[in-house]
Short mmCIF file of C-alpha atoms and ligand atoms in Angstrom, two decimals:
data_model
loop_
_atom_site.label_atom_id
_atom_site.label_comp_id
_atom_site.label_asym_id
_atom_site.label_seq_id
_atom_site.Cartn_x
_atom_site.Cartn_y
_atom_site.Cartn_z
CA TYR A 292 0.00 0.00 0.00
CA ARG A 293 0.97 3.59 -0.49
CA GLU A 294 -0.37 6.57 1.39
CA GLN A 295 0.30 10.23 1.93
CA ILE A 296 2.02 10.76 5.27
CA PRO A 297 1.19 13.91 7.28
CA ILE A 298 3.04 17.07 6.27
CA ASP A 299 4.21 19.80 8.62
CA LYS A 300 3.35 22.69 6.29
CA GLY A 301 5.75 25.54 5.52
CA PHE A 302 8.70 26.26 3.21
CA ASP A 303 11.22 25.91 6.00
CA ASN A 304 10.36 24.83 9.52
CA SER A 305 13.86 25.35 10.91
CA LEU A 306 12.58 28.11 13.18
CA ALA A 307 9.93 25.84 14.71
CA MET A 308 12.63 23.23 15.20
CA MET A 309 14.83 25.74 17.01
CA ARG A 310 11.89 26.85 19.17
CA GLU A 311 10.72 23.37 20.11
CA GLY A 312 14.12 21.72 20.18
CA TYR A 313 14.13 18.13 21.41
CA LEU A 314 10.32 18.07 21.22
CA TYR A 315 9.92 19.28 17.62
CA ILE A 316 9.44 15.77 16.21
CA THR A 317 7.53 14.44 19.25
CA ASN A 318 5.06 17.34 19.21
CA ARG A 319 4.19 16.69 15.56
CA ARG A 320 4.03 12.91 15.99
CA LYS A 321 1.48 13.52 18.73
CA ARG A 322 -0.46 16.01 16.66
CA PHE A 323 -0.52 13.78 13.56
CA GLY A 324 -0.94 10.52 15.48
CA ARG A 325 1.84 8.95 13.35
CA ASP A 326 5.48 8.03 13.87
CA MET A 327 6.35 9.39 10.43
CA PHE A 328 5.78 12.79 8.84
CA GLU A 329 7.27 15.05 6.24
CA THR A 330 8.68 18.52 6.83
CA ARG A 331 11.06 21.04 5.30
CA LEU A 332 14.23 21.94 7.16
CA LEU A 333 17.78 23.19 6.71
CA GLY A 334 17.10 25.62 3.90
CA GLY A 335 13.81 24.10 2.79
CA GLN A 336 14.98 20.54 2.13
CA LYS A 337 12.33 17.88 2.32
CA ALA A 338 12.94 15.69 5.37
CA ILE A 339 11.12 12.62 6.65
CA CYS A 340 11.05 12.36 10.45
CA ILE A 341 10.63 8.90 11.95
CA ALA A 342 10.54 7.41 15.47
CA GLY A 343 10.14 4.08 17.25
CA ASP A 344 11.99 0.77 17.20
CA GLU A 345 10.96 -0.20 13.68
CA ALA A 346 12.16 3.20 12.50
CA VAL A 347 15.51 2.61 14.21
CA LYS A 348 15.81 -0.75 12.46
CA MET A 349 15.05 0.81 9.08
CA PHE A 350 17.36 3.79 9.67
CA TYR A 351 20.29 1.48 10.41
CA ASP A 352 19.62 -0.72 7.37
CA GLU A 353 22.43 0.47 5.13
CA SER A 354 20.73 -0.74 1.97
CA LYS A 355 18.15 1.98 2.70
CA ILE A 356 19.94 4.83 4.49
CA MET A 357 23.36 6.31 3.83
CA ARG A 358 25.29 9.13 5.49
CA LYS A 359 26.83 10.75 2.42
CA GLY A 360 25.57 14.34 2.24
CA ALA A 361 23.43 14.03 5.37
CA ALA A 362 25.36 16.08 7.94
CA PRO A 363 24.70 19.84 7.73
CA LYS A 364 27.77 21.96 7.04
CA ARG A 365 27.51 23.74 10.39
CA VAL A 366 27.74 20.38 12.15
CA LYS A 367 30.80 19.32 10.15
CA GLN A 368 32.43 22.67 10.92
CA THR A 369 32.05 22.14 14.65
CA LEU A 370 30.99 18.77 16.06
CA PHE A 371 32.12 16.16 13.51
CA GLY A 372 34.88 17.72 11.41
CA GLU A 373 35.30 17.29 7.65
CA LYS A 374 35.64 13.76 6.22
CA ALA A 375 34.94 12.22 9.62
CA ILE A 376 33.70 8.67 10.11
CA GLN A 377 30.17 10.02 10.71
CA THR A 378 29.92 10.95 7.01
CA MET A 379 31.22 7.67 5.54
CA ASP A 380 29.45 4.62 4.09
CA ASP A 381 30.10 1.01 3.12
CA ALA A 382 33.50 -0.71 3.11
CA SER A 383 35.56 2.38 3.94
CA HIS A 384 33.26 3.16 6.88
CA LYS A 385 33.51 -0.39 8.24
CA HIS A 386 37.29 -0.35 7.92
CA ARG A 387 37.57 2.88 9.86
CA LYS A 388 34.96 1.78 12.38
CA GLN A 389 37.13 -1.21 13.17
CA LEU A 390 39.87 1.26 14.18
CA PHE A 391 37.52 2.95 16.67
CA MET A 392 36.20 -0.32 18.06
CA SER A 393 39.72 -1.72 18.48
CA LEU A 394 40.37 1.04 21.05
CA MET A 395 37.50 -0.16 23.24
CA THR A 396 38.93 -3.38 24.70
CA ASP A 397 38.12 -4.33 28.32
CA LYS A 398 41.66 -3.42 29.30
CA ARG A 399 41.46 0.02 27.70
CA LEU A 400 38.05 0.66 29.28
CA GLU A 401 39.54 -0.18 32.69
CA ASP A 402 42.41 2.21 31.92
CA VAL A 403 40.11 5.13 31.17
CA VAL A 404 38.11 4.57 34.36
CA ASP A 405 41.35 4.40 36.41
CA ILE A 406 42.62 7.64 34.94
CA PHE A 407 39.26 9.30 35.51
CA LYS A 408 39.07 8.23 39.17
CA LYS A 409 42.58 9.47 39.85
CA GLU A 410 41.91 12.84 38.22
CA TRP A 411 38.59 13.19 40.07
CA ALA A 412 40.23 12.39 43.41
CA ALA A 413 42.87 15.05 42.80
CA ALA A 414 40.16 17.54 41.84
CA VAL A 415 38.12 16.86 44.99
CA GLU A 416 41.10 17.99 47.08
CA VAL A 417 40.96 21.35 45.32
CA TRP A 418 37.14 21.56 45.53
CA GLU A 419 37.36 21.11 49.31
CA SER A 420 39.06 24.48 49.61
CA LYS A 421 36.55 26.34 47.46
CA ASN A 422 33.39 28.12 48.56
CA GLU A 423 31.54 26.81 45.61
CA VAL A 424 32.12 24.39 42.77
CA ILE A 425 30.30 24.29 39.43
CA LEU A 426 30.17 20.59 38.62
CA TYR A 427 29.80 20.96 34.84
CA ASN A 428 32.89 23.19 34.51
CA GLU A 429 34.94 20.94 36.77
CA ALA A 430 33.84 17.75 35.00
CA ILE A 431 34.84 19.25 31.65
CA LYS A 432 38.39 19.76 32.96
CA VAL A 433 38.68 16.37 34.65
CA LEU A 434 37.46 14.70 31.47
CA ALA A 435 39.71 16.73 29.17
CA VAL A 436 42.75 15.58 31.15
CA THR A 437 41.40 12.01 31.25
CA ALA A 438 40.66 11.95 27.53
CA CYS A 439 44.05 13.31 26.48
CA ASN A 440 45.95 11.03 28.83
CA TRP A 441 43.99 7.96 27.68
CA ALA A 442 44.34 8.88 24.00
CA GLY A 443 48.10 9.46 24.27
CA VAL A 444 47.83 13.19 23.60
CA PRO A 445 50.34 15.15 25.71
CA LEU A 446 48.62 18.00 27.55
CA ASP A 447 50.58 20.56 29.54
CA LYS A 448 49.14 21.50 32.95
CA ASP A 449 49.10 25.13 31.82
CA ASP A 450 47.00 24.27 28.77
CA VAL A 451 44.24 22.32 30.53
CA ASP A 452 41.81 25.24 30.84
CA LEU A 453 42.28 26.31 27.21
CA ARG A 454 41.97 22.83 25.68
CA ALA A 455 39.05 21.88 27.93
CA SER A 456 37.17 25.00 26.89
CA GLN A 457 37.94 24.42 23.19
CA LEU A 458 36.82 20.79 23.38
CA GLU A 459 33.61 21.83 25.08
CA ALA A 460 32.98 24.43 22.39
CA LEU A 461 32.97 21.69 19.70
CA PHE A 462 29.82 20.05 21.04
CA ASP A 463 28.28 23.18 22.54
CA SER A 464 28.27 25.05 19.22
CA ALA A 465 26.81 22.68 16.63
CA ALA A 466 23.18 23.69 17.14
CA ALA A 467 23.94 27.28 18.15
CA VAL A 468 23.96 30.51 16.16
CA GLY A 469 26.07 33.63 16.56
CA PRO A 470 29.06 33.82 18.92
CA ARG A 471 28.38 30.42 20.50
CA HIS A 472 28.57 28.82 17.06
CA TRP A 473 31.67 30.75 16.00
CA LYS A 474 33.48 29.79 19.17
CA GLY A 475 33.12 26.17 18.09
CA ARG A 476 34.48 26.82 14.61
CA HIS A 477 37.53 28.65 15.95
CA ALA A 478 38.05 25.93 18.53
CA ARG A 479 37.96 23.25 15.83
CA ASN A 480 40.59 25.06 13.77
CA ALA A 481 42.86 25.50 16.78
CA LEU A 482 42.49 21.91 18.01
CA GLU A 483 43.06 20.42 14.57
CA LEU A 484 46.29 22.42 14.10
CA TRP A 485 47.53 21.32 17.52
CA LEU A 486 46.79 17.65 16.86
CA GLN A 487 48.17 17.67 13.32
CA GLN A 488 51.55 18.67 14.69
CA LEU A 489 51.42 15.85 17.26
CA ILE A 490 50.43 13.34 14.57
CA GLU A 491 53.40 14.37 12.42
CA ASP A 492 55.66 14.04 15.45
CA VAL A 493 54.41 10.51 16.08
CA ARG A 494 54.91 9.60 12.43
CA ASN A 495 58.45 10.90 12.24
CA GLY A 496 59.44 9.45 15.61
CA ASN A 497 59.82 12.76 17.49
CA LEU A 498 57.00 11.88 19.84
CA LYS A 499 56.76 8.47 21.44
CA VAL A 500 53.35 7.52 22.77
CA PRO A 501 52.14 4.13 24.02
CA GLU A 502 51.14 1.84 21.20
CA GLU A 503 47.64 1.11 22.50
CA THR A 504 46.57 4.76 22.51
CA ALA A 505 44.26 6.40 19.99
CA LEU A 506 46.93 8.90 18.91
CA HIS A 507 49.38 6.13 18.09
CA GLN A 508 46.80 3.83 16.46
CA MET A 509 45.28 6.61 14.40
CA ALA A 510 48.59 8.12 13.30
CA LEU A 511 49.73 4.71 12.06
CA TYR A 512 46.36 3.48 10.77
CA ARG A 513 46.21 2.48 7.11
CA ASP A 514 42.90 2.68 5.27
CA SER A 515 41.51 0.00 2.93
CA ASN A 516 43.95 1.23 0.24
CA GLY A 517 46.91 0.76 2.57
CA GLU A 518 47.45 4.51 2.93
CA HIS A 519 47.83 6.64 6.06
CA LEU A 520 45.00 9.12 6.54
CA ASN A 521 46.22 12.62 5.81
CA THR A 522 47.17 14.52 8.97
CA HIS A 523 44.01 16.62 8.86
CA VAL A 524 41.61 13.68 8.77
CA THR A 525 43.70 11.94 11.42
CA ALA A 526 43.31 14.99 13.67
CA VAL A 527 39.56 14.96 13.01
CA GLU A 528 39.37 11.34 14.17
CA VAL A 529 41.55 11.88 17.25
CA LEU A 530 39.09 14.66 18.12
CA ASN A 531 36.32 12.14 17.55
CA ILE A 532 37.76 10.33 20.57
CA ILE A 533 38.68 13.14 22.94
CA ARG A 534 35.75 15.52 22.26
CA PRO A 535 32.96 13.07 23.16
CA ILE A 536 34.80 11.90 26.27
CA VAL A 537 34.68 15.53 27.43
CA ALA A 538 30.98 15.61 26.51
CA ILE A 539 30.28 12.96 29.13
CA ALA A 540 30.35 16.00 31.49
CA VAL A 541 26.78 16.67 30.34
CA TYR A 542 25.71 13.23 31.52
CA ILE A 543 27.66 13.56 34.78
CA VAL A 544 25.66 16.68 35.56
CA PHE A 545 22.43 14.79 34.81
CA VAL A 546 23.62 11.94 37.06
CA ALA A 547 24.10 14.48 39.87
CA LEU A 548 20.75 16.10 39.09
CA ALA A 549 18.86 12.80 39.19
CA LEU A 550 20.58 11.89 42.47
CA PHE A 551 19.50 15.22 43.92
CA GLU A 552 15.99 15.51 42.51
CA LYS A 553 14.62 11.99 42.24
CA ALA A 554 13.34 11.00 45.64
CA GLY A 555 14.67 7.75 47.07
CA GLU A 556 17.25 7.08 44.35
CA LYS A 557 20.31 7.92 46.44
CA GLU A 558 19.24 5.54 49.20
CA LYS A 559 18.80 2.69 46.72
CA LEU A 560 22.36 3.17 45.56
CA SER A 561 24.24 3.15 48.83
CA ASN A 562 26.00 -0.20 49.19
CA ALA A 563 24.33 -1.42 46.01
CA GLU A 564 25.80 -3.85 43.49
CA ASP A 565 27.10 -2.89 40.07
CA ASP A 566 23.82 -3.79 38.33
CA VAL A 567 21.90 -1.18 40.37
CA TYR A 568 24.41 1.45 39.29
CA GLU A 569 24.07 0.33 35.72
CA MET A 570 20.26 0.60 35.75
CA PHE A 571 20.48 4.12 37.14
CA VAL A 572 22.95 5.18 34.47
CA GLN A 573 20.87 3.63 31.67
CA GLU A 574 17.85 5.51 32.90
CA VAL A 575 19.81 8.79 32.94
CA ARG A 576 20.80 8.17 29.33
CA ARG A 577 17.21 7.33 28.36
CA TYR A 578 15.45 10.05 30.32
CA TYR A 579 17.50 13.22 29.83
CA PRO A 580 17.87 14.95 26.48
CA PHE A 581 21.26 14.94 24.77
CA PHE A 582 21.46 14.04 21.06
CA PRO A 583 18.13 15.10 19.48
CA PHE A 584 18.15 13.07 16.25
CA ALA A 585 20.45 11.33 13.76
CA ALA A 586 20.46 12.28 10.07
CA GLY A 587 20.79 10.11 6.96
CA ARG A 588 19.67 10.08 3.32
CA ALA A 589 17.67 7.54 1.33
CA ARG A 590 20.13 5.54 -0.76
CA GLU A 591 17.52 4.50 -3.34
CA ASP A 592 13.80 4.86 -3.91
CA PHE A 593 11.99 2.48 -1.56
CA LEU A 594 8.62 1.92 0.06
CA TRP A 595 8.42 1.70 3.87
CA LYS A 596 5.22 1.61 5.90
CA GLY A 597 3.27 3.06 3.03
CA HIS A 598 5.62 5.97 2.29
CA ASP A 599 7.59 6.33 -0.92
CA PHE A 600 11.08 7.36 0.06
CA LYS A 601 12.87 8.98 -2.85
CA LYS A 602 16.61 8.63 -3.40
CA GLY A 603 18.35 11.48 -1.58
CA ASN A 604 15.50 12.33 0.83
CA LEU A 605 16.80 13.52 4.17
CA VAL A 606 15.69 11.17 6.97
CA LEU A 607 15.78 12.22 10.63
CA LEU A 608 15.61 9.55 13.31
CA ASP A 609 14.02 10.93 16.47
CA ILE A 610 16.45 9.83 19.17
CA TYR A 611 14.92 11.72 22.08
CA GLY A 612 11.40 10.69 21.01
CA THR A 613 12.32 7.01 20.64
CA ASN A 614 13.81 7.02 24.15
CA HIS A 615 10.43 8.33 25.34
CA HIS A 616 8.17 6.37 23.00
CA PRO A 617 5.01 5.21 24.82
CA ASN A 618 4.95 1.89 22.92
CA LEU A 619 8.48 1.09 24.10
CA TRP A 620 8.53 2.51 27.61
CA GLU A 621 5.92 2.41 30.35
CA ASN A 622 5.47 5.87 31.88
CA PRO A 623 8.20 7.19 29.59
CA ASP A 624 8.33 10.59 31.26
CA GLN A 625 9.07 9.19 34.69
CA PHE A 626 12.54 8.37 35.97
CA ILE A 627 12.41 4.66 36.85
CA PRO A 628 15.78 2.83 36.80
CA GLU A 629 14.06 -0.47 37.72
CA ARG A 630 12.52 -0.59 34.26
CA PHE A 631 15.86 -2.05 33.14
CA LYS A 632 15.75 -4.90 35.65
CA GLU A 633 14.28 -7.63 33.54
CA ARG A 634 14.17 -5.85 30.27
CA GLN A 635 15.04 -7.78 27.11
CA GLU A 636 17.97 -5.87 25.57
CA SER A 637 17.41 -4.63 22.05
CA PRO A 638 19.65 -2.60 19.74
CA TYR A 639 16.61 -0.64 18.57
CA ASP A 640 14.90 0.91 21.60
CA LEU A 641 17.44 2.55 23.95
CA VAL A 642 19.17 4.80 21.45
CA PRO A 643 20.74 7.85 23.17
CA GLN A 644 23.96 6.98 21.34
CA GLY A 645 22.38 5.57 18.19
CA GLY A 646 21.06 2.07 17.47
CA GLY A 647 21.83 -1.02 15.44
CA ASP A 648 25.26 -2.65 15.31
CA TYR A 649 28.55 -1.08 16.39
CA TYR A 650 30.76 -2.67 13.76
CA THR A 651 28.64 -2.47 10.65
CA GLY A 652 26.63 0.67 11.39
CA HIS A 653 27.07 4.12 12.89
CA ARG A 654 26.14 3.28 16.47
CA CYS A 655 28.40 5.18 18.87
CA PRO A 656 31.67 3.29 19.50
CA GLY A 657 32.02 5.18 22.80
CA GLU A 658 28.83 3.83 24.36
CA TRP A 659 30.51 1.32 26.72
CA LEU A 660 33.10 3.90 27.72
CA THR A 661 30.32 6.41 28.43
CA VAL A 662 28.42 3.95 30.62
CA GLU A 663 31.59 3.03 32.56
CA ILE A 664 32.57 6.65 33.19
CA MET A 665 29.02 7.48 34.27
CA LYS A 666 28.93 4.54 36.68
CA SER A 667 32.25 5.63 38.09
CA SER A 668 31.06 9.22 38.54
CA LEU A 669 27.95 7.95 40.30
CA ASP A 670 30.14 5.97 42.71
CA LEU A 671 32.40 8.98 43.27
CA LEU A 672 29.45 11.31 43.96
CA ILE A 673 27.85 8.87 46.39
CA ASN A 674 30.72 7.09 48.13
CA ARG A 675 33.80 9.27 47.82
CA MET A 676 32.54 12.76 48.64
CA ASP A 677 29.99 14.74 50.60
CA TYR A 678 28.56 17.95 49.26
CA HIS A 679 25.69 20.34 49.71
CA VAL A 680 23.47 21.54 46.88
CA PRO A 681 22.56 25.20 47.53
CA LYS A 682 19.46 26.87 46.11
CA GLN A 683 19.89 27.42 42.37
CA ASP A 684 18.06 27.15 39.05
CA LEU A 685 18.41 23.49 38.10
CA SER A 686 15.82 23.60 35.34
CA TYR A 687 17.03 22.47 31.93
CA SER A 688 15.78 23.71 28.59
CA MET A 689 14.31 21.47 25.90
CA MET A 690 15.44 24.05 23.33
CA ARG A 691 19.11 24.42 24.12
CA MET A 692 21.32 21.73 22.58
CA PRO A 693 22.92 20.10 24.39
CA SER A 694 20.54 20.68 27.26
CA LEU A 695 22.03 21.45 30.68
CA PRO A 696 20.70 22.62 34.05
CA LYS A 697 20.84 26.45 33.98
CA SER A 698 23.09 26.62 37.03
CA ARG A 699 25.42 23.87 35.69
CA PHE A 700 24.99 22.19 39.10
CA VAL A 701 26.57 24.21 41.89
CA MET A 702 27.87 22.36 44.96
CA ASN A 703 29.38 23.69 48.20
CA GLN A 704 30.86 22.30 51.43
CA VAL A 705 32.60 19.61 49.38
CA LYS A 706 34.40 17.05 51.54
CA LYS A 707 36.19 13.94 50.47
CA ILE A 708 35.24 10.74 52.29
C1 LIG B 1092 28.42 8.41 17.11
C2 LIG B 1092 26.06 9.96 21.04
C3 LIG B 1092 30.09 9.49 23.67
C4 LIG B 1092 32.56 8.49 19.62
C5 LIG B 1092 27.43 8.80 17.97
C6 LIG B 1092 26.05 8.99 17.60
C7 LIG B 1092 25.39 9.42 18.70
C8 LIG B 1092 26.35 9.51 19.77
C9 LIG B 1092 23.91 9.78 18.79
C10 LIG B 1092 25.50 8.88 16.19
C11 LIG B 1092 24.84 7.63 15.83
C12 LIG B 1092 24.46 7.68 14.37
O1 LIG B 1092 24.91 8.55 13.63
O2 LIG B 1092 23.69 6.83 13.95
C13 LIG B 1092 26.97 10.05 22.06
C14 LIG B 1092 26.67 10.57 23.37
C15 LIG B 1092 27.81 10.44 24.11
C16 LIG B 1092 28.82 9.84 23.26
C17 LIG B 1092 25.33 11.14 23.81
C18 LIG B 1092 27.99 10.87 25.52
C19 LIG B 1092 28.85 11.77 25.84
C20 LIG B 1092 31.08 9.05 22.81
C21 LIG B 1092 32.41 8.69 23.22
C22 LIG B 1092 33.11 8.42 22.08
C23 LIG B 1092 32.22 8.62 20.95
C24 LIG B 1092 32.89 8.65 24.66
C25 LIG B 1092 34.55 8.00 21.91
C26 LIG B 1092 35.40 7.78 22.87
C27 LIG B 1092 31.66 8.48 18.58
C28 LIG B 1092 32.04 8.27 17.18
C29 LIG B 1092 30.82 8.21 16.45
C30 LIG B 1092 29.75 8.41 17.42
C31 LIG B 1092 33.43 8.13 16.62
C32 LIG B 1092 30.64 7.98 14.95
C33 LIG B 1092 30.43 6.50 14.67
C34 LIG B 1092 30.14 6.18 13.22
O3 LIG B 1092 29.81 7.09 12.46
O4 LIG B 1092 30.26 5.00 12.85
N1 LIG B 1092 27.58 9.11 19.31
N2 LIG B 1092 28.27 9.63 22.02
N3 LIG B 1092 31.01 8.98 21.44
N4 LIG B 1092 30.30 8.56 18.68
FE1 LIG B 1092 29.27 8.96 20.38
#
């Protein structure tokens, strides 16, 4: 069968998308009573918005959806970088994805957690002497040091503040306009130049870094043609490791927020086993907004659920909406970690970091690392320090991307335990 799907009328609905943010797709799905509708975005391009587990499955079917030409320029200029893995398809994508996945061994995941714990412990000593600590800003710095150390990127003590702020700008600027956007573009240029020099130094033997690190592996990586990536693309991919590790700061703040705001959660976690921590962290990733949607393009003409997709159509997978889909989650707008207790795992329903398969598709290679760092931060917040949460504006916007509590989570009377 073929049918006309609902259309969100207008020549360009980008403004509505900016105004409604994470809820733009959800609001229209509710209004139209369908998980699929057509709109015009990004300079009036036709786009098909889809949500739900079947939509995730279709979106990650590479015979239907490709990434070539899907990422908006402003996103490549800030978040992703040019010629990054996010924009690749087929054999060359799989080859490069193998490089990313090879960095995520159990041993290397233990390493990153160890580095993170050590850096956090050192930071707590400093926080103890301060009147007030802004968790988001502090987590950005701890994670920047952790990311660089883990990735083999030498980072001078004096440069921590600068590099941390540049790395933050990469993910803070992609959806922004004006100065907040430009900060991200300048930061990308500066970070790429810095890393390109380090990559050359590794290649010509002037800089020795441990073999298992991302910097080493990426500098010496050979693509499916047996060639090194040029230094620019290599820098883009090293940033694809260290930038998103810094972005875990957003989730750490939401972990702290849930601990503070959700009654009874903290008590459940004291002296709890690892699986209780894991459920809490999964619920934070499901419940709070972070990545709004993923973008692809129809590879060919095809029919799906009654709609004629035309080759080249932009397709937006509603990530936030799928994580809150009423057919997939009972009481989706309530924070209930226990929902994960006996839940059958599926690659198509919990999709804060994309869905489908890690190796063959675009699902986030950093998902395990993210979960481990979040679990560790939860343990550190509960068992390794005491703190007071003074009165502040902890509300978070559904328009700002990425969303964050307005106050960035202020703590005082920090004490290590
Ligand atoms: C891809 C989210 C952390 C590296 C993605 C995608 C999402 C995502 C939504 C896109 C999926 C798609 O296009 O279909 C997040 C969130 C994180 C996070 C919310 C929390 C901070 C990480 C970490 C790393 C990482 C820690 C690396 C250490 C990547 C890379 C890709 C990716 C390289 C592109 C994969 C590909 O195109 O095949 N992530 N991510 N991310 N992520 Fe993450």
